[in-house]
Short mmCIF file of C-alpha atoms (C1' of nucleotides) in Angstrom, two decimals:
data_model
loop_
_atom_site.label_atom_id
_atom_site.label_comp_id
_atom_site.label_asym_id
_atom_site.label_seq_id
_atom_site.Cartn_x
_atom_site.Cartn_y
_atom_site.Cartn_z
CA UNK M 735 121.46 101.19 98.19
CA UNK M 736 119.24 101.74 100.79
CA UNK M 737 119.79 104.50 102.27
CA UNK M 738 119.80 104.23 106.01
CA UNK M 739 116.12 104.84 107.46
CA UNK M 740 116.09 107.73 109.54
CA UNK M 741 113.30 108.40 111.56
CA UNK M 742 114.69 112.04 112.54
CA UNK M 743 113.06 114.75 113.85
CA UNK M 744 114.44 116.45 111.11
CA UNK M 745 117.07 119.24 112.51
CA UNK M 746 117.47 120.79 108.98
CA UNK M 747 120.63 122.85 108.41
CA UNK M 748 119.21 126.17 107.90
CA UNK M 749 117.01 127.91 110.65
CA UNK M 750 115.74 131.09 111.30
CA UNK M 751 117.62 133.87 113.67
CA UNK M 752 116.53 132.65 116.89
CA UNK M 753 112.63 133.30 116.52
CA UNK M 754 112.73 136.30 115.86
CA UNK M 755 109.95 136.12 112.98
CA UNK M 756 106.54 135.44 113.99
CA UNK M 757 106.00 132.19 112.32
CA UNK M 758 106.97 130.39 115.53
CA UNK M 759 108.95 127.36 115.85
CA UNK M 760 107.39 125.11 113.00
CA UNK M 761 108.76 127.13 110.02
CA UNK M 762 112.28 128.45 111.70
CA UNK M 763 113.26 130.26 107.92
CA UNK M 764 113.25 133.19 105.92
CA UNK M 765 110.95 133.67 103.31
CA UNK M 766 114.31 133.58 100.86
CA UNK M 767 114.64 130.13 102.42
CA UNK M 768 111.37 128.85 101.60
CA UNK M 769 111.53 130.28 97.81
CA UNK M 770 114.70 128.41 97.59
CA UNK M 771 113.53 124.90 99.16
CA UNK M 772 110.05 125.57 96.99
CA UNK M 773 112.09 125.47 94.31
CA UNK M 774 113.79 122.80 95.77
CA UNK M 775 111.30 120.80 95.60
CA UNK M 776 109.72 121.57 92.45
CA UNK M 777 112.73 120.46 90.45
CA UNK M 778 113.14 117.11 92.67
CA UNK M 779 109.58 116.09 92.05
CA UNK M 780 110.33 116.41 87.96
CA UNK M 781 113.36 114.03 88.76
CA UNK M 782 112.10 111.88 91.36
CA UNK M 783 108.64 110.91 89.85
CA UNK M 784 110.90 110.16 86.45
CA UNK M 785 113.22 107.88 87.85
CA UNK M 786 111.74 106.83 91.28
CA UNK M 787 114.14 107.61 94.33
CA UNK M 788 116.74 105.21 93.34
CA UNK M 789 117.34 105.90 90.29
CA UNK M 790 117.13 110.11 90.92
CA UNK M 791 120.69 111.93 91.69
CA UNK M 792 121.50 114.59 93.73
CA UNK M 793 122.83 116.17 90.66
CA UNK M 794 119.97 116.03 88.30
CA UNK M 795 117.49 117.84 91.04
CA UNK M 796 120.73 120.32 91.60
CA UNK M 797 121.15 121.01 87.78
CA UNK M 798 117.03 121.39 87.08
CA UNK M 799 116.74 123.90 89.97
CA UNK M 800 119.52 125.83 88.33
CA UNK M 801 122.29 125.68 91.48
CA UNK M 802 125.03 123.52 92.12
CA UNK M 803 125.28 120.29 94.21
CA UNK M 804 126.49 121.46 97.51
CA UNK M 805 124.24 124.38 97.50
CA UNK M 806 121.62 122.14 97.23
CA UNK M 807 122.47 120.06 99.94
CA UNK M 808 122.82 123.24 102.40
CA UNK M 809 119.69 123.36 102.36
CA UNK M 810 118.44 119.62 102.51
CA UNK M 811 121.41 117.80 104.31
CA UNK M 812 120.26 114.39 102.57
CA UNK M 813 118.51 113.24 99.61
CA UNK M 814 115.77 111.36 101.48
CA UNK M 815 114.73 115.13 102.98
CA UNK M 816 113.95 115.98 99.84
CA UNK M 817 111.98 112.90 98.99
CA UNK M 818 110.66 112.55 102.15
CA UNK M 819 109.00 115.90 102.46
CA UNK M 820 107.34 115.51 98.65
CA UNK M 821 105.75 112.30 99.96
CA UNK M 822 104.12 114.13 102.80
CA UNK M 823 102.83 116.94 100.89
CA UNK M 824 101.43 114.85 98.35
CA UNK M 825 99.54 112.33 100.62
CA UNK M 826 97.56 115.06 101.64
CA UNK M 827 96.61 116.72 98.56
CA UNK M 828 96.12 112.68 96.83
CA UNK M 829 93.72 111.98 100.15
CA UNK M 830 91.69 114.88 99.59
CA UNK M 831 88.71 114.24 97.07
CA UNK M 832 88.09 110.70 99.22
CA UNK M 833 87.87 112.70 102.52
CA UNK M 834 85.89 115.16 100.89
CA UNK M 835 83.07 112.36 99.95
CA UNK M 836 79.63 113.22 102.35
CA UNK M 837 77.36 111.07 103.47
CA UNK M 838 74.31 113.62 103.26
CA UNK M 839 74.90 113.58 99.34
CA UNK M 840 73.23 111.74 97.42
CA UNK M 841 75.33 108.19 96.05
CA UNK M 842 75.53 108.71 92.57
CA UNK M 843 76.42 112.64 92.32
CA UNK M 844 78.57 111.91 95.39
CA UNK M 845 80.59 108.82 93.41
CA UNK M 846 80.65 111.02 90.44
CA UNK M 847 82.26 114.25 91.91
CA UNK M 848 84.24 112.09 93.39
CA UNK M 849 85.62 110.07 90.39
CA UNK M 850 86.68 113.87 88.58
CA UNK M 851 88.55 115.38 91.17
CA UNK M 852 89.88 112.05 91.08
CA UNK M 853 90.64 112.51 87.76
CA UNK M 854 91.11 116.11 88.26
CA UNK M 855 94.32 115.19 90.37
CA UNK M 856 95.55 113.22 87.44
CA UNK M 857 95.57 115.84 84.82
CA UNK M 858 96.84 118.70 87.17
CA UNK M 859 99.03 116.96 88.96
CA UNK M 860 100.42 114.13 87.06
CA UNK M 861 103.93 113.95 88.96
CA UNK M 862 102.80 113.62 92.40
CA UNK M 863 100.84 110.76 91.03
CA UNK M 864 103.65 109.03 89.59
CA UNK M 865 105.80 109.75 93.02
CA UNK M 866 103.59 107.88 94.88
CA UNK M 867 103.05 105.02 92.17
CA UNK M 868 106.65 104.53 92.43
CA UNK M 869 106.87 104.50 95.88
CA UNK M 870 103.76 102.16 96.55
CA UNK M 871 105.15 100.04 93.53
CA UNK M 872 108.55 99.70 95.42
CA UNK M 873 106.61 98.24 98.21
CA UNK M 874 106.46 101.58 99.94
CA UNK M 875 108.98 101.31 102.61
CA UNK M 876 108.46 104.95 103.50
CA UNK M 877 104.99 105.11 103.94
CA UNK M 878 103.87 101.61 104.52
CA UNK M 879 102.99 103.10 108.21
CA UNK M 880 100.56 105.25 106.97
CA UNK M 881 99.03 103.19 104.65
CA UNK M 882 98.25 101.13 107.37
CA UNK M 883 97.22 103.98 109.40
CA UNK M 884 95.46 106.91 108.25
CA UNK M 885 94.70 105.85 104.57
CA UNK M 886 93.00 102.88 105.82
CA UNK M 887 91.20 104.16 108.84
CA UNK M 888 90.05 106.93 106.36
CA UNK M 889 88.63 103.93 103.52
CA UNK M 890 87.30 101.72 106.64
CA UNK M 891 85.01 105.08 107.33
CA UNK M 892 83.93 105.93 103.82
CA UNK M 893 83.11 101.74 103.06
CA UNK M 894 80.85 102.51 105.63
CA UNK M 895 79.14 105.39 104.04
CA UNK M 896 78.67 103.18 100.61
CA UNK M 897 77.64 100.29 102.76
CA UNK M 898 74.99 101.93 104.18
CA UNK M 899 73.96 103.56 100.82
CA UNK M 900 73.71 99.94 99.46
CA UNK M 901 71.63 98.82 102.31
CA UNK M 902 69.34 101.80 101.80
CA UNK M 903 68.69 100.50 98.22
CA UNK M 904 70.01 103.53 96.45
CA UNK M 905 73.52 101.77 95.13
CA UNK M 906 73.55 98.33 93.36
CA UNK M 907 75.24 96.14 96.56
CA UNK M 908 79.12 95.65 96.00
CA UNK M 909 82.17 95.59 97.64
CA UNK M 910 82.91 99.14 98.46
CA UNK M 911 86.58 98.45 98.99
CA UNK M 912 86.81 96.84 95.27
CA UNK M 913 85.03 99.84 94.55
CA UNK M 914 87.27 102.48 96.04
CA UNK M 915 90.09 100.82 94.61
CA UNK M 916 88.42 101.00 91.01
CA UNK M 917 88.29 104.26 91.16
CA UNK M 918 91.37 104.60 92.09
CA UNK M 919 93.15 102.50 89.89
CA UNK M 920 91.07 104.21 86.33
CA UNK M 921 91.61 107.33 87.60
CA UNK M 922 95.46 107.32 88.04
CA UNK M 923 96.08 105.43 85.80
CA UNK M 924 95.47 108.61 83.49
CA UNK M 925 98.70 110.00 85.21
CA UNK M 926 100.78 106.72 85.81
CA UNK M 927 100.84 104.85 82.28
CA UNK M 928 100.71 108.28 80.67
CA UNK M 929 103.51 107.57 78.13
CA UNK M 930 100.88 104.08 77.18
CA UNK M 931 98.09 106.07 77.26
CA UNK M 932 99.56 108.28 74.60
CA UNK M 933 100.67 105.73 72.76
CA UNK M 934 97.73 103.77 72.12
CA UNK M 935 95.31 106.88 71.52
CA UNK M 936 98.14 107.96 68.64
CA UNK M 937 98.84 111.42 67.71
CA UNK M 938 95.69 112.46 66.94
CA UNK M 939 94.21 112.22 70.73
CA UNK M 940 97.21 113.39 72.39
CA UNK M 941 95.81 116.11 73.76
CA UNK M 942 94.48 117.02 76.97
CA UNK M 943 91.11 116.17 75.63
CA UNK M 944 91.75 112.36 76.83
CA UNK M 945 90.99 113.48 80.09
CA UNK M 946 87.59 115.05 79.04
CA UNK M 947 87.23 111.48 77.11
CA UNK M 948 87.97 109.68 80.07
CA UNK M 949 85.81 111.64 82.49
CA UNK M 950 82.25 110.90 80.44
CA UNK M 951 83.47 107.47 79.93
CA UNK M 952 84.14 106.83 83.51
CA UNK M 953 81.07 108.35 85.43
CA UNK M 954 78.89 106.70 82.77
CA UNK M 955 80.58 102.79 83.46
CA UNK M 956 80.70 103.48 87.28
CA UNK M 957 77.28 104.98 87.32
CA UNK M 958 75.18 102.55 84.94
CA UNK M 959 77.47 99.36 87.14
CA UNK M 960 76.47 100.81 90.37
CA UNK M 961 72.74 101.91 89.39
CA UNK M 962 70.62 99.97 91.73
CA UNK M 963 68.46 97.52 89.46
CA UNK M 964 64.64 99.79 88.41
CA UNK X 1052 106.58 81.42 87.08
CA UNK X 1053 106.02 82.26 83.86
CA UNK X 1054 108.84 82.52 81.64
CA UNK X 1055 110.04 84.04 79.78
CA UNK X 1056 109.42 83.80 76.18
CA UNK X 1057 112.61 84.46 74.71
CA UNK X 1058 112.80 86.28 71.24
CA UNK X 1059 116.10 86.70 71.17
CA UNK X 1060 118.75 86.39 68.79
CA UNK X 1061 120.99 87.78 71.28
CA UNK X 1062 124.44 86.63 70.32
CA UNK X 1063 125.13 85.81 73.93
CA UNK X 1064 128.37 84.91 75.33
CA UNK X 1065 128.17 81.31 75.87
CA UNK X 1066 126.93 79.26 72.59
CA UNK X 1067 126.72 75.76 72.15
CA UNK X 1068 129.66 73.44 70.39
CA UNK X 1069 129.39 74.37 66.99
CA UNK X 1070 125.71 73.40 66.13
CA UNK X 1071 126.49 70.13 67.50
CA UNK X 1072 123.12 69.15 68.71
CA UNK X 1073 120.35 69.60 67.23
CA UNK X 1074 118.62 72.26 68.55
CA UNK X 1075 120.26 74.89 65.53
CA UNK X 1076 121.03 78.31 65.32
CA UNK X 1077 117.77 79.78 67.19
CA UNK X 1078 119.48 77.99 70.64
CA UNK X 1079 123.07 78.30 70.31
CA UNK X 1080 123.29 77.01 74.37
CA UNK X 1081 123.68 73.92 76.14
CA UNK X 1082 120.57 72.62 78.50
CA UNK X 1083 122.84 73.33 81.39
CA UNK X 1084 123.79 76.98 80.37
CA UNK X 1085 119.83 77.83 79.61
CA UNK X 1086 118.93 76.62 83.17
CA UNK X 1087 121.89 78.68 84.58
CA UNK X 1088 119.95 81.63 82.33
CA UNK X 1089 116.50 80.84 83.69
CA UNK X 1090 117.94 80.91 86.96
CA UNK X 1091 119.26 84.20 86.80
CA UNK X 1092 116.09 85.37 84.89
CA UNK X 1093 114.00 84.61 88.07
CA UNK X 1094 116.09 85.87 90.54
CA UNK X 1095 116.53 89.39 88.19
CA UNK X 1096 112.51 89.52 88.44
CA UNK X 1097 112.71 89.42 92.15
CA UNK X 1098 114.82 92.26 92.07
CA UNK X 1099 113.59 94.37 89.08
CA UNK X 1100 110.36 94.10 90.02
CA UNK X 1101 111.08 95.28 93.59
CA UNK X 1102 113.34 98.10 92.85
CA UNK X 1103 113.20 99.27 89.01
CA UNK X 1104 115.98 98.91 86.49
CA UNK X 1105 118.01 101.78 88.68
CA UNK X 1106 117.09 100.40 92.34
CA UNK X 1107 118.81 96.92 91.53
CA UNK X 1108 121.96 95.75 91.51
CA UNK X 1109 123.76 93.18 90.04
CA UNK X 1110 125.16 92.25 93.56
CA UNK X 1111 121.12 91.26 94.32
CA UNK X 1112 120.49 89.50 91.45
CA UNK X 1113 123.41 87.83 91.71
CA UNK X 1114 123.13 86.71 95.79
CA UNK X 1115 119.38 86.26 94.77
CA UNK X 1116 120.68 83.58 92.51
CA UNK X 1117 123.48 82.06 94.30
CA UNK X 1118 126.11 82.99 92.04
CA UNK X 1119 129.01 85.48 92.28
CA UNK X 1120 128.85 88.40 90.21
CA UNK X 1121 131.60 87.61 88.09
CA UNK X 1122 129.90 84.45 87.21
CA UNK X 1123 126.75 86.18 86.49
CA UNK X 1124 128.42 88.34 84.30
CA UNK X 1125 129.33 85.63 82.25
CA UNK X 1126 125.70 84.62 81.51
CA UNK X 1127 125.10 88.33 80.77
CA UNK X 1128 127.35 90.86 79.82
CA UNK X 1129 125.53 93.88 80.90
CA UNK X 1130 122.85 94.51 83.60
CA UNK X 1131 120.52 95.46 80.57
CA UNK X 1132 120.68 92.24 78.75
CA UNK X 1133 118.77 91.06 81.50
CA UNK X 1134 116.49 93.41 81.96
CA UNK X 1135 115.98 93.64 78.01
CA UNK X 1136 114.95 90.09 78.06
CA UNK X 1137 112.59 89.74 80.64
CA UNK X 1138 110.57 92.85 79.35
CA UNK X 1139 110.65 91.36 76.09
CA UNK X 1140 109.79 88.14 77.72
CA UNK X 1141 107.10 89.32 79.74
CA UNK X 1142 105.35 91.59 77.01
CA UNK X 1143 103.80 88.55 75.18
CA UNK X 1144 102.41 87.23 78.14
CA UNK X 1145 101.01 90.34 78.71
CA UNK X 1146 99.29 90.46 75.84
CA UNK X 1147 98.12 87.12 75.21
CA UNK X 1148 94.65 88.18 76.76
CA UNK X 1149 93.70 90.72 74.51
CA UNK X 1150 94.93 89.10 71.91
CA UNK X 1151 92.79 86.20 72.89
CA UNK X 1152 89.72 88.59 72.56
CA UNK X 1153 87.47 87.29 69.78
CA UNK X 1154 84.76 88.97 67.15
CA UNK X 1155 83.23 85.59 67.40
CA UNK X 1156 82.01 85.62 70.97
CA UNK X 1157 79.20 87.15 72.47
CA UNK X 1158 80.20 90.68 73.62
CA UNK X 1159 79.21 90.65 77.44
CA UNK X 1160 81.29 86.99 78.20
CA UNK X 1161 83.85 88.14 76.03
CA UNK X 1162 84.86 90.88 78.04
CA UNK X 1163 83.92 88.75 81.27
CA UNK X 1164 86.76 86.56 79.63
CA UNK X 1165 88.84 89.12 79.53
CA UNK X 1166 88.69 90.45 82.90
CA UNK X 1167 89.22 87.29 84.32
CA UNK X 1168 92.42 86.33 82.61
CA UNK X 1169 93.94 89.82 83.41
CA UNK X 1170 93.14 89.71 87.06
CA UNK X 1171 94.32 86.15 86.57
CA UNK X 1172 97.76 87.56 85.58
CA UNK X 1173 97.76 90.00 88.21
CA UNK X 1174 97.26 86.82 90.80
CA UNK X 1175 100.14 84.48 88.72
CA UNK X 1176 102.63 87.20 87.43
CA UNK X 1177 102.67 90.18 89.83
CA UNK X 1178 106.65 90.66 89.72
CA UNK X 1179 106.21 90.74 85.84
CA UNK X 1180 103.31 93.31 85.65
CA UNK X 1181 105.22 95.40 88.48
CA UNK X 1182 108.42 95.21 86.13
CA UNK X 1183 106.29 96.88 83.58
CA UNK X 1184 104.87 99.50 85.88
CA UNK X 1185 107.89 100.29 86.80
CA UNK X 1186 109.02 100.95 83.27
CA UNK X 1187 105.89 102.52 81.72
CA UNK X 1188 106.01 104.67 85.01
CA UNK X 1189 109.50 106.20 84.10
CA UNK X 1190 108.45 106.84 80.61
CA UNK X 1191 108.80 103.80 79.27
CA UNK X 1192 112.40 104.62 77.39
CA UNK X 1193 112.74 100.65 76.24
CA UNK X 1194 109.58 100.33 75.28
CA UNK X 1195 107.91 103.05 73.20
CA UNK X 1196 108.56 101.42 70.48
CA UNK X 1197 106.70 98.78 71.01
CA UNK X 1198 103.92 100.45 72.67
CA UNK X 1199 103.38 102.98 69.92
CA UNK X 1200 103.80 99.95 67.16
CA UNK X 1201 102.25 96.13 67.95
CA UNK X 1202 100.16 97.58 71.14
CA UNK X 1203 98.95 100.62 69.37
CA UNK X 1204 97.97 98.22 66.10
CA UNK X 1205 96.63 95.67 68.49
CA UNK X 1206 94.53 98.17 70.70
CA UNK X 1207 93.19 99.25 67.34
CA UNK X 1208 92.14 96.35 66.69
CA UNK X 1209 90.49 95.12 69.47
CA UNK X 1210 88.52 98.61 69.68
CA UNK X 1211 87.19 98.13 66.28
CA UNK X 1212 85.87 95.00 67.24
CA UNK X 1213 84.03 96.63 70.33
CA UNK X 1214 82.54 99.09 68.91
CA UNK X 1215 81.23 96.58 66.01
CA UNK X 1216 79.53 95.14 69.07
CA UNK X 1217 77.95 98.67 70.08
CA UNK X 1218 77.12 99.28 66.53
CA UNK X 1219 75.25 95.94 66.91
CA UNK X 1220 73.47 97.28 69.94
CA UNK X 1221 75.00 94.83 71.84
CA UNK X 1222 76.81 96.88 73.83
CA UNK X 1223 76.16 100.25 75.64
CA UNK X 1224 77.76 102.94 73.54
CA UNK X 1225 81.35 103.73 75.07
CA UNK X 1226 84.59 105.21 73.65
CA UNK X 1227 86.67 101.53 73.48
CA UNK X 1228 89.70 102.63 74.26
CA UNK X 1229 89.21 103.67 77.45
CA UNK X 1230 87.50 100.51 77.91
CA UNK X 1231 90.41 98.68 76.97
CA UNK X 1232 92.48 101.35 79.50
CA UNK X 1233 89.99 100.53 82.66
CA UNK X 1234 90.23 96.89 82.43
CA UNK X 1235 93.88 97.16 82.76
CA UNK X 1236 93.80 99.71 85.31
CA UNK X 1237 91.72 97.97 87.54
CA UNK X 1238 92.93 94.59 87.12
CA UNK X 1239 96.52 95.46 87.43
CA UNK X 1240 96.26 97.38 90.45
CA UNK X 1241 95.93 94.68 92.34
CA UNK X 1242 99.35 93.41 91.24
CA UNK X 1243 101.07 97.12 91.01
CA UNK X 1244 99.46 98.55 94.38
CA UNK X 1245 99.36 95.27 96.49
CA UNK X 1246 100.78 96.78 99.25
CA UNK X 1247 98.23 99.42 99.40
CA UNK X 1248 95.50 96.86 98.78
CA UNK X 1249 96.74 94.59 101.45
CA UNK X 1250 97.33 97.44 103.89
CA UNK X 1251 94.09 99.16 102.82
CA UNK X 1252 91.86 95.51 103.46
CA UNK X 1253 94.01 94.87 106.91
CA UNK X 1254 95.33 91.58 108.21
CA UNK X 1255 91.78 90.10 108.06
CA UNK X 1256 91.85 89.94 104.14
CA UNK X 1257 95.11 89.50 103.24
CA UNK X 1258 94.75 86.05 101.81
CA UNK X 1259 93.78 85.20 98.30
CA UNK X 1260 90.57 85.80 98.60
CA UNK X 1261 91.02 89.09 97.46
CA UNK X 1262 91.47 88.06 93.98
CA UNK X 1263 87.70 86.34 94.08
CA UNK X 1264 86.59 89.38 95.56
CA UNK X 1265 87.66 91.27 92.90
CA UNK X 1266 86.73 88.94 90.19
CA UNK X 1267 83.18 89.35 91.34
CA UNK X 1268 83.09 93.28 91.95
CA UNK X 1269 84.93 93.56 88.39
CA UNK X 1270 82.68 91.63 86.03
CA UNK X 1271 79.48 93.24 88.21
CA UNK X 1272 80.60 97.02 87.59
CA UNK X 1273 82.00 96.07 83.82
CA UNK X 1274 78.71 94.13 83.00
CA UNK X 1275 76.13 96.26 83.96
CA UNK X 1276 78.44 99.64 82.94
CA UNK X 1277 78.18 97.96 79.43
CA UNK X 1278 74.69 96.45 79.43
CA UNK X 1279 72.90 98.03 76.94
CA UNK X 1280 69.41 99.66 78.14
CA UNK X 1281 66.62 97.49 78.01
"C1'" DG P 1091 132.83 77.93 84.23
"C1'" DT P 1092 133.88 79.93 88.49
"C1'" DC P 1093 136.58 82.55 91.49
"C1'" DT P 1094 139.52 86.67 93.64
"C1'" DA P 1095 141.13 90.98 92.71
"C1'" DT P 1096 140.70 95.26 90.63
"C1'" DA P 1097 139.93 98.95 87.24
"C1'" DT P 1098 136.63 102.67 86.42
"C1'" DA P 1099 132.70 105.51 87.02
"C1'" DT P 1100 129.05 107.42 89.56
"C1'" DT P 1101 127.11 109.33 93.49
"C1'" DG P 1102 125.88 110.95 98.20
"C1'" DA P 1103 127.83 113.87 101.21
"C1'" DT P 1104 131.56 116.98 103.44
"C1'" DA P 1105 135.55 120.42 103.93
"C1'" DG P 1106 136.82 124.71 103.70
"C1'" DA P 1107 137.84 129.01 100.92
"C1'" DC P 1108 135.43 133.13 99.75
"C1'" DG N 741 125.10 131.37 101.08
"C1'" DT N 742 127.64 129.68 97.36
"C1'" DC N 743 131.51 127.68 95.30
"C1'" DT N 744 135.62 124.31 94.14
"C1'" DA N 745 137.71 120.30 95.50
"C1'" DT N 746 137.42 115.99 97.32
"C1'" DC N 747 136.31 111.95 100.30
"C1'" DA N 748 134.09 107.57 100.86
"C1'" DA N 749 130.97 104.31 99.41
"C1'" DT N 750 128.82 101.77 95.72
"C1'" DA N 751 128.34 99.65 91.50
"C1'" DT N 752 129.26 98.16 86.70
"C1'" DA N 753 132.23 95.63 84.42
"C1'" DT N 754 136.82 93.33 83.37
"C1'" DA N 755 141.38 90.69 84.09
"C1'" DG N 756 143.35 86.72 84.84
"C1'" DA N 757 144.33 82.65 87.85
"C1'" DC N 758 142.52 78.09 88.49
#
DNA sequence: GTCTATATATTGATAGAC
DNA sequence: GTCTATCAATATATAGAC
């Protein structure tokens, strides 16, 4: 059950003495404290992009970071810290490669690069993927806000780029939102349907190579569909 | 809504009188019990598909249906039953499209086809393709099975088929499996992300019309990715 | 078939000793 | 900081009256 939204200001439990380190108020802990919340975190992004929030227990995260329940939760007070402070992280790193897309470059090298960090992001960081998947999935109550916000304000300025690429003659003319959301969607879905993935290529492709596989297949379909007619 | 296809031989609670009528042993249930079923079914999607097989509760489904829990339990004994049967349910449905995909055809409308009923799907049946996100995202535990048997063997299929067609020259030369994995990436992202979509495309083009949209950006990028060179 | 009441288990979170 | 014990809230499922 849904689990109270806080909006909080987030007074964690366990703060440094009084400022005395030079790291100022934004970080009040030692660096013990941030190798135990690191690892914190690491174990409840194995559980949490497994079994969604939901369906994730205190105890699980507890048991795969190697400490007990309470101890845990001395140093996240509630579950939804946890959870909440993944999503954060990850929306940066998952924004990246899109922000990172220039509108000196040219179109196709530019759409290209873009699609294997894209894909990149898949193969190196296949949970964060699925956290978010889940989350968006669930209708994203905890980030709806942003998606809103930043994530569109950031795709309503890179359209723009592709639009005027397309005007310019140098891209076939399409939709770039469709567009951005292609790329999204083939790219991820590398991480996301994993398990499918697996299953369909069989044994004999279940190695990493699917991603190399994937990567000439989808710069070739994107690039040859958005190839401005010769 | 799109129901549910029931295998089943699923020795459920409540049978029919002894065989009286004639339906035999394949529906041992009375007209009124299967609507009670159906009625339970749909309201179990709602909640499902919104919250995974963890995230719901029976309370939901059951309010969602406007019937106590106790009552509901009488339908189905366990939470899982339900679940159980509308994945197994919706995985014919969700297949029916590639399924549908023919040697016979032309290559280029053939996969034009295709597209279209998927994003079709995605339009008709989001709570259904979201219930299957939801599971393949967690690993898929009551489904491997399947996918590693009929989809694998159909997938293998279907690829042979496609690359007949680039053997032909017909086709651009392109691994078909990932192919197969990009058309149901893209199309089913705008069922599985549609809150992303919607907030991504703003107020303005939150109606339908993204579906057409799509349509035409789809079968553009997938045509002339697959064109073969002139 | 449907209901109220309840048994039983799990889980998020806290108390308080050390 | 870490632990054992435990509370309080939920949630699955059942009992048994009607």
């Amino acid at each position: 059950m849904p689990p109270i939204k806080v909006k909080m200001l987030d007074p964690k439990r366990p703060r440094g003495r009084s400022g005395k380190s030079g790291e100022g108020r934004a970080r009040p802990q030692t660096r013990i404290q941030k190798e135990k919340q690191d690892l914190i975190l690491e174990a409840a992004l194995d559980v949490f992009s497994l079994h969604g929030f939901r369906g994730a227990t205190i105890d699980q995260i507890a048991e795969s970071a190697g400490m007990s329940k309470p101890n845990l939760l001395y140093y996240f007070r509630r579950k939804e810290d946890i959870y909440k402070q993944l999503i954060a992280g990850m929306l940066d790193v998952w924004l990246a490669p899109l922000r990172h897309m220039n509108s000196d470059g040219d179109p196709l090298p530019e759409i290209r690069s873009y699609i294997r960090r894209k894909l990149e992001m898949s193969r190196d960081f296949p949970r964060q993927s699925r956290l978010f998947a889940n989350e968006v999935l669930q209708g994203a109550p905890r980030v709806v806000d942003m998606l809103e916000g930043d994530l569109k304000a950031l795709v309503d300025e890179k359209a723009k780029i592709i639009t005027g690429w397309m005007e310019q003659g140098k891209l076939r003319r399409a939709d770039p939102y469709h567009l951005i959301f292609a790329i999204w969607a083939t790219t991820q879905h590398y991480a996301d349907f994993d398990v499918q993935v697996r299953a369909v290529l069989g044994e004999g492709r279940g190695g990493e190579s699917r991603f190399a596989e994937a990567a000439t297949f989808l710069e070739e379909l994107f690039l040859h569909g958005l190839k401005p007619d010769a």
